[in-house]
Amino acid sequence: MEKRNSKARSSLARRSWQRFFQNKAAVAGGVVLTLILVLCVFAPLFTPYDPAYADVSQKLMPISAAHPLGTDRLGRDLFARLLYGGRYSMFIGLAGAVGASVIGVVLGCIAGWFGRRIDRALLSISELFSVFPQMLLILLCVALMGQSVANMIWVFVLTGWSGVFRIVRSRILSLREEPFVESCVANGISGGSIMFRQLLPNTIGPVIVHTTLATAGFILAEAGLSFLGMGVPNDLPTWGNIINAAKRIDVIVNQPMQWIAPGVAISLFVLSINFLGDGLRDAFDPAQ
Amino acid sequence: MLKYFAKRFLSLIPKILIISVIVFLALQLLPGDALSRSVPPRVYQQMTESQRDALRESLGLNDPLTVQYFRWLGNMFKGDFGYSQSTGSNIGEMLAARLPSTIELTVIALVIASVFGILFGFLASLKPNSWVDYTNTTMSIVGISVPEFFFGILFILLFSVKLGWLPSGGRMAAGHPGFWERIPYMILPAVCLAISLMATLSRYTRSAMLDVLGKDYVKTARSKGISETAVHLKHGFRNALSPVMVIMVMRLPMLVSGTVVIESVFNYPGMGSMILDAVSAGDMPVVMVTTMVIAVVTLVASCIVDLFTALLDPRIRFSS
């Protein structure tokens, strides 16, 4: 029984992967994503510069062999700042999305399994969160908690859980009525075990896709906040902080590389996540 | 129909109350003298301690919290929102100056996003998997991936600096306060604000249309010999519209979030810049009251869009 099951699953998985690889945009997204990830994670291999080192004699240098994207107004190498900045932006986006998903999954399980009053209470809280403009909630938290990388992640976790919560809750509500749950109950399996070993694995696909897309969303949100000067402290080179330096009209006109480079980096990264996430959803969850 | 409207409006009240209770409690938890938030700061500084005590008593700041809450709520209906800690101005007056310009910008963006988003999605659904469809799909993923402030900077460089067609920021030229004079100032910010919602709406319109066109009643309509145009518009489009409107209501808060960033890019004097200044100055009463007002306005706006949808959807219109 066990063997047949795993075989059936593997052939279904194989078909899904085949469907995925036929989607050229999704594969391209995966390739670009991997490329940017490798460049940022192994940044020291690709650039000899320290992103924080200001060489005043090298202010606003044009593109050259020594500085692939030139330098900024403090003489820091822009390419190095972009690579190291990517590390912060990705880490913040991913940590925020994973944290929000964990809270969403736990609350979704609780709401879906216990139902009734707990469900109704949690659902209305999540509704309240989703009707609230998230940016305002984030700004409110920033005003209360202050600016730091950890606070930024906390803010995303606190304000971003309602999407996953609703996915998990509705899945659990419908799965709960399936015959296999009844048979688990009849066999005396405990509620916790049914919940985490039988129901939860069935919700994991959409949750992973949602977490991927949420990472992209939080990277955009971090960039927007840092652009406003409300995100991460501005001595850290996140993509948003790099572009923050280009807010003045004279920089926009005279030093276009200062804002085009980080803008393209953010756009390309988020674009590849979105293409990949869409492809994965189409391939593995055709019902959605 | 009326019952549906009434129900929808009544469902707003508990949400608004919950938000206001949270903001009220948070304001109570703030450090410092509560009296300093209810009178202009300059007046507060000139008072002696005994005058303050007397005023506290007469303003009811020693009353139980529940009494204070309802008085606070009532005061807001009369336009009294308290005073800013950093500038000392009346928050109600600040709101009155800033709220209309943000609403104006958001409404224009909403109109642009819904008209073009739905139009593009509709065109793409007429010929699925054609080049129109692929271009539309690709453009809409680009639209949700590129940060709106990046579009903003690009537009400023292109349309204001290089081409000189439109102003790069502000809300109006001095001495020209009319609505039509303000339009050129609103085009760039409104378009930037609209892009991401437009992209989302076009994707949903496309999939909702394809979904509806596969339904049995569309086959029936076709087999009756109705022209393709009538099938698409009358049977397809009208039924596809309501799921699209649902998405629009859901995305409205995101549009409002976007105004904060876009107003900063274009130096547009709205609620966004007001809240940013307040956050930088650590002016918590302004931050909280502004947040609450925007949240309530967003809630009411979603409700209005919902009612529009109901008017368009015969399934809701005719149910008693």
Coordinates of C-alpha atoms in Angstrom, one line a residue:
Chain A
M1 CA 0.0 0.0 0.0
E2 CA 2.7 2.4 1.1
K3 CA 4.8 1.6 -1.9
R4 CA 2.0 2.0 -4.4
N5 CA 1.1 5.3 -2.9
S6 CA 4.6 6.7 -3.2
K7 CA 4.9 5.5 -6.8
A8 CA 1.6 7.2 -7.7
R9 CA 2.8 10.3 -6.0
S10 CA 6.1 10.4 -7.8
S11 CA 4.5 10.0 -11.2
L12 CA 2.1 12.9 -10.3
A13 CA 5.1 14.9 -9.2
R14 CA 7.0 14.1 -12.4
R15 CA 4.1 15.2 -14.5
S16 CA 3.9 18.5 -12.5
W17 CA 7.6 19.1 -13.0
Q18 CA 7.2 18.4 -16.7
R19 CA 4.4 20.9 -16.9
F20 CA 6.6 23.4 -15.0
F21 CA 9.6 22.9 -17.4
Q22 CA 7.3 23.6 -20.4
N23 CA 6.6 27.1 -19.0
K24 CA 9.5 29.1 -20.4
A25 CA 8.8 32.2 -18.4
A26 CA 8.8 30.3 -15.2
V27 CA 12.1 28.5 -16.0
A28 CA 13.7 31.8 -17.0
G29 CA 12.5 33.2 -13.7
G30 CA 14.1 30.4 -11.8
V31 CA 17.4 30.9 -13.7
V32 CA 17.6 34.6 -13.1
L33 CA 16.6 34.1 -9.5
T34 CA 19.3 31.6 -8.9
L35 CA 21.8 33.9 -10.6
I36 CA 21.0 36.9 -8.4
L37 CA 20.9 34.7 -5.3
V38 CA 24.4 33.3 -6.1
L39 CA 25.8 36.8 -6.8
C40 CA 24.5 38.1 -3.5
V41 CA 25.2 35.2 -1.3
F42 CA 28.8 34.8 -2.5
A43 CA 29.3 38.5 -2.9
P44 CA 32.9 38.5 -1.7
L45 CA 33.8 36.2 -4.6
F46 CA 32.5 38.7 -7.2
T47 CA 33.7 42.1 -5.8
P48 CA 36.8 43.0 -3.9
Y49 CA 35.3 46.1 -2.3
D50 CA 33.8 46.6 1.2
P51 CA 30.3 48.1 0.6
A52 CA 30.8 50.5 3.6
Y53 CA 34.3 51.6 2.7
A54 CA 34.1 55.3 1.5
D55 CA 37.0 56.3 -0.7
V56 CA 36.6 60.1 -0.9
S57 CA 39.1 60.4 -3.7
Q58 CA 36.8 58.1 -5.9
K59 CA 33.5 60.1 -5.6
L60 CA 30.9 59.5 -8.3
M61 CA 33.3 57.7 -10.6
P62 CA 31.8 56.6 -14.0
I63 CA 31.5 53.0 -15.1
S64 CA 35.0 51.4 -15.4
A65 CA 36.8 48.1 -15.2
A66 CA 37.6 48.8 -11.5
H67 CA 34.0 49.9 -10.7
P68 CA 31.5 47.9 -12.9
L69 CA 28.7 50.3 -11.9
G70 CA 30.8 53.3 -10.8
T71 CA 30.8 54.7 -7.3
D72 CA 28.3 56.8 -5.2
R73 CA 28.7 60.3 -3.8
L74 CA 30.8 59.0 -0.9
G75 CA 33.1 57.0 -3.2
R76 CA 31.6 53.6 -2.3
D77 CA 31.6 50.9 -5.0
L78 CA 28.0 50.7 -6.3
F79 CA 28.3 47.1 -7.5
A80 CA 29.5 45.9 -4.1
R81 CA 26.7 47.8 -2.4
L82 CA 24.2 46.2 -4.7
L83 CA 25.4 42.7 -4.0
Y84 CA 25.7 43.1 -0.2
G85 CA 22.5 45.1 -0.2
G86 CA 20.8 42.2 -1.9
R87 CA 21.7 40.0 1.1
Y88 CA 19.9 42.3 3.5
S89 CA 16.8 42.8 1.3
M90 CA 16.5 39.0 0.6
F91 CA 17.0 38.1 4.2
I92 CA 14.4 40.6 5.4
G93 CA 11.9 39.6 2.8
L94 CA 12.4 35.8 3.4
A95 CA 12.5 36.0 7.2
G96 CA 9.3 38.2 7.2
A97 CA 7.5 35.9 4.8
V98 CA 8.5 32.7 6.6
G99 CA 7.6 34.1 10.0
A100 CA 4.2 35.4 8.7
S101 CA 3.5 31.9 7.2
V102 CA 4.3 30.1 10.4
I103 CA 1.9 32.3 12.4
G104 CA -0.7 32.0 9.5
V105 CA -0.4 28.2 9.5
V106 CA -0.7 27.8 13.3
L107 CA -3.7 30.1 13.6
G108 CA -5.2 28.6 10.4
C109 CA -5.0 25.1 11.9
I110 CA -6.5 26.3 15.2
A111 CA -9.3 28.1 13.5
G112 CA -10.0 25.3 11.0
W113 CA -9.9 22.5 13.5
F114 CA -11.7 24.0 16.5
G115 CA -14.2 26.0 14.4
R116 CA -17.1 27.8 16.0
R117 CA -16.2 30.7 18.2
I118 CA -12.4 30.5 17.9
D119 CA -12.7 30.4 14.2
R120 CA -15.1 33.3 14.0
A121 CA -12.9 35.4 16.3
L122 CA -9.7 34.7 14.4
L123 CA -11.4 35.2 11.1
S124 CA -12.7 38.7 12.0
I125 CA -9.2 39.6 13.3
S126 CA -7.7 38.6 10.0
E127 CA -10.4 40.5 8.1
L128 CA -9.5 43.6 10.1
F129 CA -5.9 43.2 9.2
S130 CA -6.7 42.8 5.5
V131 CA -8.9 45.9 5.3
F132 CA -6.3 47.9 7.0
P133 CA -3.8 49.6 4.6
Q134 CA -0.7 47.6 5.4
M135 CA 1.7 50.5 4.9
L136 CA 0.0 52.5 7.6
L137 CA 0.2 49.6 10.0
I138 CA 3.9 49.3 9.2
L139 CA 4.5 53.0 9.7
L140 CA 2.6 52.8 13.0
C141 CA 4.8 49.9 14.2
V142 CA 8.0 51.7 13.0
A143 CA 6.9 54.8 15.0
L144 CA 6.4 52.7 18.1
M145 CA 9.3 50.3 17.8
G146 CA 12.0 52.3 16.0
Q147 CA 14.0 51.4 13.0
S148 CA 16.2 48.2 12.8
V149 CA 16.5 45.0 10.7
A150 CA 14.8 42.9 13.5
N151 CA 12.0 45.4 13.9
M152 CA 11.4 45.4 10.1
I153 CA 11.0 41.6 10.1
W154 CA 8.7 41.7 13.2
V155 CA 6.6 44.3 11.5
F156 CA 6.2 42.1 8.4
V157 CA 5.4 39.0 10.5
L158 CA 2.8 40.9 12.5
T159 CA 1.1 42.5 9.6
G160 CA 1.4 39.8 6.9
W161 CA 0.0 36.6 8.4
S162 CA -3.6 36.9 7.3
G163 CA -3.2 35.6 3.7
V164 CA -1.7 32.2 4.7
F165 CA -4.1 32.0 7.6
R166 CA -7.1 32.2 5.2
I167 CA -5.6 29.6 2.8
V168 CA -4.9 27.1 5.6
R169 CA -8.1 27.7 7.4
S170 CA -10.3 27.1 4.4
R171 CA -8.3 24.0 3.4
I172 CA -8.6 22.5 6.8
L173 CA -12.3 23.3 7.0
S174 CA -12.9 21.3 3.8
L175 CA -10.4 18.5 4.6
R176 CA -12.0 18.0 8.0
E177 CA -15.1 16.6 6.3
E178 CA -13.2 14.0 4.3
P179 CA -13.7 10.3 5.1
F180 CA -10.0 9.7 6.0
V181 CA -10.3 12.1 9.0
E182 CA -13.4 10.2 10.2
S183 CA -11.4 7.0 10.0
C184 CA -8.6 8.5 11.9
V185 CA -11.0 9.6 14.6
A186 CA -12.6 6.1 14.6
N187 CA -9.1 4.6 15.1
G188 CA -8.5 6.7 18.1
I189 CA -5.8 8.9 16.7
S190 CA -5.5 12.1 18.7
G191 CA -6.6 15.4 17.4
G192 CA -3.1 16.9 17.4
S193 CA -1.8 14.0 15.4
I194 CA -4.6 14.2 12.8
M195 CA -4.1 17.9 12.6
F196 CA -0.3 18.0 12.1
R197 CA 0.4 14.6 10.5
Q198 CA -2.7 14.2 8.3
L199 CA -4.2 17.6 7.5
L200 CA -1.2 20.0 7.6
P201 CA 0.8 18.2 4.8
N202 CA -2.2 18.6 2.6
T203 CA -2.1 22.4 2.8
I204 CA 1.6 22.8 2.4
G205 CA 1.8 23.3 -1.4
P206 CA -0.3 26.5 -1.6
V207 CA 1.4 27.8 1.6
I208 CA 4.9 27.4 -0.1
V209 CA 3.7 29.2 -3.2
H210 CA 2.2 32.0 -1.1
T211 CA 5.4 32.3 1.0
T212 CA 7.4 32.7 -2.2
L213 CA 5.2 35.4 -3.5
A214 CA 5.0 37.1 0.0
T215 CA 8.9 37.2 0.0
A216 CA 8.7 39.3 -3.2
G217 CA 6.0 41.5 -1.7
F218 CA 8.0 42.1 1.4
I219 CA 11.2 42.9 -0.6
L220 CA 9.1 45.5 -2.4
A221 CA 7.7 46.8 0.9
E222 CA 11.1 47.0 2.5
A223 CA 12.4 48.9 -0.6
G224 CA 9.4 51.3 -0.4
L225 CA 9.9 51.9 3.3
S226 CA 13.7 52.4 3.0
F227 CA 13.0 54.7 0.1
L228 CA 10.9 56.8 2.4
G229 CA 13.6 56.7 5.0
M230 CA 11.4 54.7 7.4
G231 CA 12.8 51.2 6.9
V232 CA 16.2 49.8 7.9
P233 CA 18.7 52.3 9.4
N234 CA 20.3 54.0 6.4
D235 CA 23.9 53.0 7.1
L236 CA 23.0 49.4 6.0
P237 CA 23.1 49.0 2.2
T238 CA 19.7 47.5 1.4
W239 CA 18.3 48.0 -2.1
G240 CA 15.8 50.5 -0.8
N241 CA 18.4 52.5 1.1
I242 CA 20.7 52.7 -2.0
I243 CA 17.8 54.1 -4.0
N244 CA 16.9 56.4 -1.2
A245 CA 20.0 58.4 -2.0
A246 CA 18.6 59.2 -5.4
K247 CA 15.4 61.0 -4.3
R248 CA 16.7 64.4 -5.2
I249 CA 15.9 65.7 -8.6
D250 CA 19.5 66.6 -9.4
V251 CA 20.6 63.0 -8.7
I252 CA 17.7 61.7 -10.8
V253 CA 18.9 63.7 -13.8
N254 CA 22.7 63.8 -13.4
Q255 CA 23.6 60.4 -11.8
P256 CA 21.0 58.0 -13.2
M257 CA 23.1 54.9 -12.4
Q258 CA 22.6 55.6 -8.7
W259 CA 18.9 54.8 -8.9
I260 CA 18.6 52.8 -12.1
A261 CA 21.0 50.0 -10.8
P262 CA 19.2 49.3 -7.5
G263 CA 15.8 49.8 -9.2
V264 CA 16.6 47.3 -11.8
A265 CA 18.0 44.9 -9.2
I266 CA 14.7 45.0 -7.2
S267 CA 12.5 44.8 -10.2
L268 CA 14.4 41.9 -11.8
F269 CA 14.5 39.9 -8.5
V270 CA 10.8 40.4 -7.8
L271 CA 9.9 39.7 -11.4
S272 CA 11.8 36.4 -11.4
I273 CA 10.1 35.4 -8.1
N274 CA 6.7 36.2 -9.5
F275 CA 7.3 34.3 -12.8
L276 CA 8.7 31.3 -10.8
G277 CA 5.8 31.4 -8.3
D278 CA 3.2 31.6 -11.0
G279 CA 4.8 28.7 -12.8
L280 CA 4.9 26.6 -9.7
R281 CA 1.3 27.3 -8.9
D282 CA 0.1 26.5 -12.4
A283 CA 2.1 23.2 -12.4
F284 CA 1.4 21.9 -8.9
D285 CA -1.9 23.4 -8.0
P286 CA -4.0 23.6 -11.2
A287 CA -7.2 24.0 -9.2
Q288 CA -6.2 27.4 -8.0
Chain B
M1 CA -31.9 45.0 -2.2
L2 CA -32.3 47.6 0.5
K3 CA -31.8 44.9 3.1
Y4 CA -28.5 44.0 1.5
F5 CA -27.4 47.6 1.5
A6 CA -28.4 48.1 5.1
K7 CA -26.6 44.9 6.2
R8 CA -23.5 45.9 4.4
F9 CA -23.4 49.3 6.0
L10 CA -24.2 48.0 9.4
S11 CA -21.3 45.5 9.2
L12 CA -19.0 48.5 9.0
I13 CA -19.9 49.7 12.5
P14 CA -18.3 47.0 14.6
K15 CA -15.1 47.2 12.5
I16 CA -14.8 51.0 12.9
L17 CA -15.6 50.7 16.6
I18 CA -12.8 48.1 17.1
I19 CA -10.3 50.2 15.3
S20 CA -11.3 53.3 17.3
V21 CA -11.1 51.4 20.6
I22 CA -7.6 50.1 19.8
V23 CA -6.4 53.6 18.9
F24 CA -8.0 55.1 22.0
L25 CA -6.3 52.6 24.3
A26 CA -3.0 53.1 22.5
L27 CA -3.3 56.9 23.0
Q28 CA -4.0 56.3 26.7
L29 CA -0.8 54.3 26.9
L30 CA 1.4 57.0 25.5
P31 CA 3.8 58.6 28.0
G32 CA 3.2 62.2 29.0
D33 CA 0.2 64.2 30.2
A34 CA -3.1 63.4 28.4
L35 CA -4.1 67.1 28.9
S36 CA -1.3 68.2 26.6
R37 CA -3.0 66.3 23.8
S38 CA -6.4 67.9 24.2
V39 CA -5.4 71.6 24.3
P40 CA -3.0 73.5 22.0
P41 CA 0.5 73.0 23.3
R42 CA 1.2 76.8 23.6
V43 CA -1.8 77.2 25.9
Y44 CA -0.7 74.1 27.9
Q45 CA 2.7 75.6 28.6
Q46 CA 1.3 78.9 29.9
M47 CA -1.0 77.3 32.4
T48 CA -0.2 76.8 36.1
E49 CA -0.5 73.4 37.7
S50 CA -3.8 74.3 39.5
Q51 CA -5.3 75.6 36.2
R52 CA -4.3 72.3 34.6
D53 CA -6.0 70.4 37.4
A54 CA -9.2 72.5 37.0
L55 CA -9.1 72.0 33.2
R56 CA -8.5 68.3 33.6
E57 CA -11.6 68.1 35.8
S58 CA -13.8 70.2 33.4
L59 CA -12.6 68.2 30.3
G60 CA -13.4 65.0 32.2
L61 CA -9.9 63.5 32.0
N62 CA -10.4 62.1 35.5
D63 CA -13.6 60.2 34.4
P64 CA -13.6 56.4 33.9
L65 CA -12.1 55.3 30.6
T66 CA -15.4 54.2 29.0
V67 CA -16.9 57.7 29.6
Q68 CA -13.7 59.2 28.1
Y69 CA -13.9 56.9 25.1
F70 CA -17.4 57.9 24.2
R71 CA -16.6 61.6 24.7
W72 CA -13.5 61.2 22.5
L73 CA -15.6 59.5 19.8
G74 CA -18.2 62.2 20.0
N75 CA -15.6 65.0 19.8
M76 CA -14.3 63.5 16.6
F77 CA -17.7 63.6 15.0
K78 CA -17.7 67.3 15.9
G79 CA -14.3 67.7 14.2
D80 CA -12.1 67.8 17.3
F81 CA -9.3 65.3 16.9
G82 CA -6.9 66.8 19.5
Y83 CA -3.5 68.5 18.9
S84 CA -0.2 67.6 17.3
Q85 CA 2.6 67.3 19.7
S86 CA 5.3 68.6 17.3
T87 CA 3.7 71.5 15.5
G88 CA 0.9 72.3 17.9
S89 CA -1.7 72.6 15.2
N90 CA -5.2 71.2 15.4
I91 CA -5.3 67.7 13.9
G92 CA -8.8 68.2 12.6
E93 CA -7.6 71.2 10.5
M94 CA -4.6 69.3 9.3
L95 CA -6.9 66.5 8.1
A96 CA -9.3 68.9 6.5
A97 CA -6.3 70.3 4.5
R98 CA -4.8 67.0 3.5
L99 CA -7.5 64.4 3.2
P100 CA -9.3 65.8 0.1
S101 CA -6.1 65.8 -2.0
T102 CA -5.3 62.2 -1.1
I103 CA -8.9 61.1 -1.8
E104 CA -8.8 63.0 -5.2
L105 CA -5.5 61.2 -6.1
T106 CA -6.8 57.8 -5.0
V107 CA -10.1 58.1 -6.8
I108 CA -8.4 59.1 -10.1
A109 CA -5.9 56.2 -9.7
L110 CA -8.8 53.9 -9.0
V111 CA -10.7 55.0 -12.2
I112 CA -7.5 54.7 -14.3
A113 CA -6.7 51.2 -12.9
S114 CA -10.2 49.8 -13.3
V115 CA -11.0 51.2 -16.7
F116 CA -7.7 50.2 -18.3
G117 CA -7.1 47.0 -16.2
I118 CA -10.6 45.6 -17.1
L119 CA -10.2 46.7 -20.7
F120 CA -6.8 45.0 -21.2
G121 CA -8.0 41.9 -19.4
F122 CA -11.2 41.8 -21.6
L123 CA -9.2 42.2 -24.8
A124 CA -6.8 39.4 -23.7
S125 CA -9.6 37.0 -23.0
L126 CA -11.1 37.4 -26.5
K127 CA -8.2 35.5 -28.0
P128 CA -6.5 33.4 -25.3
N129 CA -2.9 32.4 -26.1
S130 CA -2.6 35.0 -28.8
W131 CA 0.1 37.6 -28.8
V132 CA -2.3 40.1 -27.3
D133 CA -2.8 37.7 -24.4
Y134 CA 0.9 37.0 -23.9
T135 CA 1.8 40.6 -24.0
N136 CA -0.9 41.4 -21.5
T137 CA 0.2 38.6 -19.1
T138 CA 3.8 39.7 -19.3
M139 CA 3.0 43.3 -18.8
S140 CA 0.8 42.6 -15.8
I141 CA 3.6 40.6 -14.1
V142 CA 6.0 43.5 -14.8
G143 CA 3.4 45.8 -13.4
I144 CA 3.2 44.1 -10.0
S145 CA 6.9 43.5 -9.8
V146 CA 8.4 46.9 -10.4
P147 CA 8.3 49.1 -7.3
E148 CA 5.9 52.1 -7.8
F149 CA 8.5 54.6 -6.7
F150 CA 10.8 53.3 -9.5
F151 CA 8.1 54.0 -12.0
G152 CA 7.7 57.4 -10.3
I153 CA 11.3 58.3 -10.8
L154 CA 11.4 57.1 -14.4
F155 CA 8.3 59.1 -15.2
I156 CA 9.7 62.2 -13.6
L157 CA 12.9 61.9 -15.6
L158 CA 11.0 61.1 -18.9
F159 CA 7.9 63.2 -18.8
S160 CA 9.0 66.2 -16.6
V161 CA 12.7 66.6 -17.1
K162 CA 13.4 65.3 -20.7
L163 CA 10.0 66.0 -22.4
G164 CA 8.8 68.8 -20.1
W165 CA 5.2 67.8 -20.6
L166 CA 4.1 67.5 -17.0
P167 CA 5.2 69.0 -13.6
S168 CA 7.4 66.8 -11.5
G169 CA 5.7 67.4 -8.2
G170 CA 3.4 69.5 -6.1
R171 CA -0.3 69.8 -6.3
M172 CA -1.0 73.1 -8.1
A173 CA 0.7 76.2 -9.4
A174 CA 0.3 79.2 -7.2
G175 CA -2.9 81.0 -7.8
H176 CA -4.6 78.2 -9.8
P177 CA -6.7 76.3 -7.3
G178 CA -9.3 75.0 -9.7
F179 CA -9.8 71.3 -10.4
W180 CA -8.8 71.4 -14.1
E181 CA -5.6 73.3 -13.3
R182 CA -4.7 70.5 -10.8
I183 CA -5.2 67.7 -13.4
P184 CA -1.6 68.0 -14.9
Y185 CA -0.2 67.6 -11.4
M186 CA -2.2 64.5 -10.8
I187 CA -1.6 62.6 -14.0
L188 CA 1.9 61.2 -13.2
P189 CA 1.3 60.3 -9.5
A190 CA -2.1 58.8 -10.3
V191 CA -0.8 56.6 -13.2
C192 CA 2.1 55.4 -11.0
L193 CA -0.3 54.6 -8.2
A194 CA -2.7 52.8 -10.6
I195 CA -0.1 50.6 -12.4
S196 CA 0.0 47.7 -9.9
L197 CA -3.8 47.6 -9.4
M198 CA -4.3 47.8 -13.1
A199 CA -2.0 44.8 -13.6
T200 CA -3.9 42.8 -11.0
L201 CA -7.3 43.7 -12.4
S202 CA -6.3 42.8 -16.0
R203 CA -5.2 39.3 -14.9
Y204 CA -8.3 38.7 -12.9
T205 CA -10.6 40.0 -15.6
R206 CA -8.9 37.7 -18.1
S207 CA -9.3 34.6 -16.0
A208 CA -12.8 35.5 -14.9
M209 CA -13.9 36.0 -18.5
L210 CA -12.4 32.7 -19.6
D211 CA -14.1 31.0 -16.7
V212 CA -17.5 32.5 -17.6
L213 CA -17.1 31.9 -21.4
G214 CA -16.7 28.2 -20.6
K215 CA -20.1 28.0 -18.8
D216 CA -23.1 26.2 -20.1
Y217 CA -25.3 29.3 -20.4
V218 CA -22.8 30.9 -22.7
K219 CA -23.0 27.8 -24.9
T220 CA -26.7 28.1 -24.9
A221 CA -26.5 31.8 -25.8
R222 CA -24.1 30.9 -28.7
S223 CA -26.4 28.1 -29.9
K224 CA -29.3 30.6 -30.0
G225 CA -27.3 32.4 -32.7
I226 CA -26.5 35.5 -30.7
S227 CA -23.6 37.5 -32.2
E228 CA -20.1 36.9 -30.7
T229 CA -20.0 40.6 -29.5
A230 CA -23.2 40.2 -27.6
V231 CA -22.1 36.9 -26.1
H232 CA -18.8 38.5 -24.9
L233 CA -20.4 41.7 -23.6
K234 CA -23.8 40.7 -22.4
H235 CA -23.3 37.2 -21.2
G236 CA -19.6 37.1 -20.6
F237 CA -18.5 40.5 -19.4
R238 CA -21.4 41.2 -17.1
N239 CA -21.0 38.0 -15.2
A240 CA -17.2 38.2 -15.1
L241 CA -17.4 41.6 -13.6
S242 CA -18.4 40.7 -10.1
P243 CA -15.4 38.5 -9.1
V244 CA -13.2 41.3 -10.5
M245 CA -15.0 43.9 -8.3
V246 CA -14.4 41.6 -5.3
I247 CA -10.6 41.7 -6.1
M248 CA -10.8 45.5 -6.5
V249 CA -12.4 45.8 -3.0
M250 CA -9.7 43.6 -1.6
R251 CA -6.9 45.6 -3.2
L252 CA -8.2 49.0 -2.2
P253 CA -6.1 49.1 1.0
M254 CA -3.0 48.4 -1.1
L255 CA -3.9 51.4 -3.3
V256 CA -4.1 53.5 -0.2
S257 CA -0.7 52.1 1.1
G258 CA 0.7 53.2 -2.3
T259 CA -0.3 56.8 -1.8
V260 CA 2.2 57.1 1.0
V261 CA 5.1 56.3 -1.2
I262 CA 3.8 58.1 -4.3
E263 CA 3.0 61.3 -2.5
S264 CA 6.6 61.3 -1.2
V265 CA 8.0 60.7 -4.7
F266 CA 6.0 63.6 -6.2
N267 CA 6.0 65.9 -3.2
Y268 CA 2.2 65.7 -3.2
P269 CA 0.7 67.3 -0.1
G270 CA -1.6 64.6 1.1
M271 CA -2.2 62.3 4.1
G272 CA 0.9 60.3 3.2
S273 CA 3.3 63.1 3.7
M274 CA 1.4 64.2 6.8
I275 CA 1.8 60.8 8.4
L276 CA 5.5 60.5 7.3
D277 CA 6.3 63.9 8.9
A278 CA 4.5 62.8 12.1
V279 CA 6.4 59.4 12.2
S280 CA 9.8 61.2 11.8
A281 CA 8.8 63.7 14.5
G282 CA 7.6 60.9 16.8
D283 CA 4.2 62.7 17.0
M284 CA 2.2 59.7 18.0
P285 CA -1.3 61.3 18.3
V286 CA -1.1 62.5 14.7
V287 CA 0.2 59.1 13.5
M288 CA -2.6 57.2 15.3
V289 CA -5.5 59.5 14.5
T290 CA -4.4 59.8 10.8
T291 CA -4.0 56.0 10.6
M292 CA -7.5 55.6 12.0
V293 CA -9.1 58.1 9.7
I294 CA -7.5 56.5 6.6
A295 CA -8.5 53.1 7.7
V296 CA -12.1 54.2 8.2
V297 CA -12.2 56.0 4.9
T298 CA -10.8 52.9 3.2
L299 CA -13.5 50.7 4.9
V300 CA -16.3 53.1 3.8
A301 CA -14.8 53.2 0.2
S302 CA -14.7 49.4 0.0
C303 CA -18.3 49.3 1.1
I304 CA -19.2 51.8 -1.6
V305 CA -17.5 49.7 -4.3
D306 CA -19.2 46.7 -2.9
L307 CA -22.6 48.4 -3.3
F308 CA -21.7 49.3 -6.9
T309 CA -21.0 45.7 -7.6
A310 CA -24.4 44.7 -6.1
L311 CA -26.1 47.2 -8.4
L312 CA -24.4 45.6 -11.4
D313 CA -25.0 42.0 -10.4
P314 CA -28.5 40.8 -11.2
R315 CA -28.1 37.9 -8.8
I316 CA -27.9 40.3 -5.9
R317 CA -30.1 43.0 -7.3
F318 CA -33.2 40.7 -7.6
S319 CA -32.7 38.7 -4.4
S320 CA -35.1 39.8 -1.7

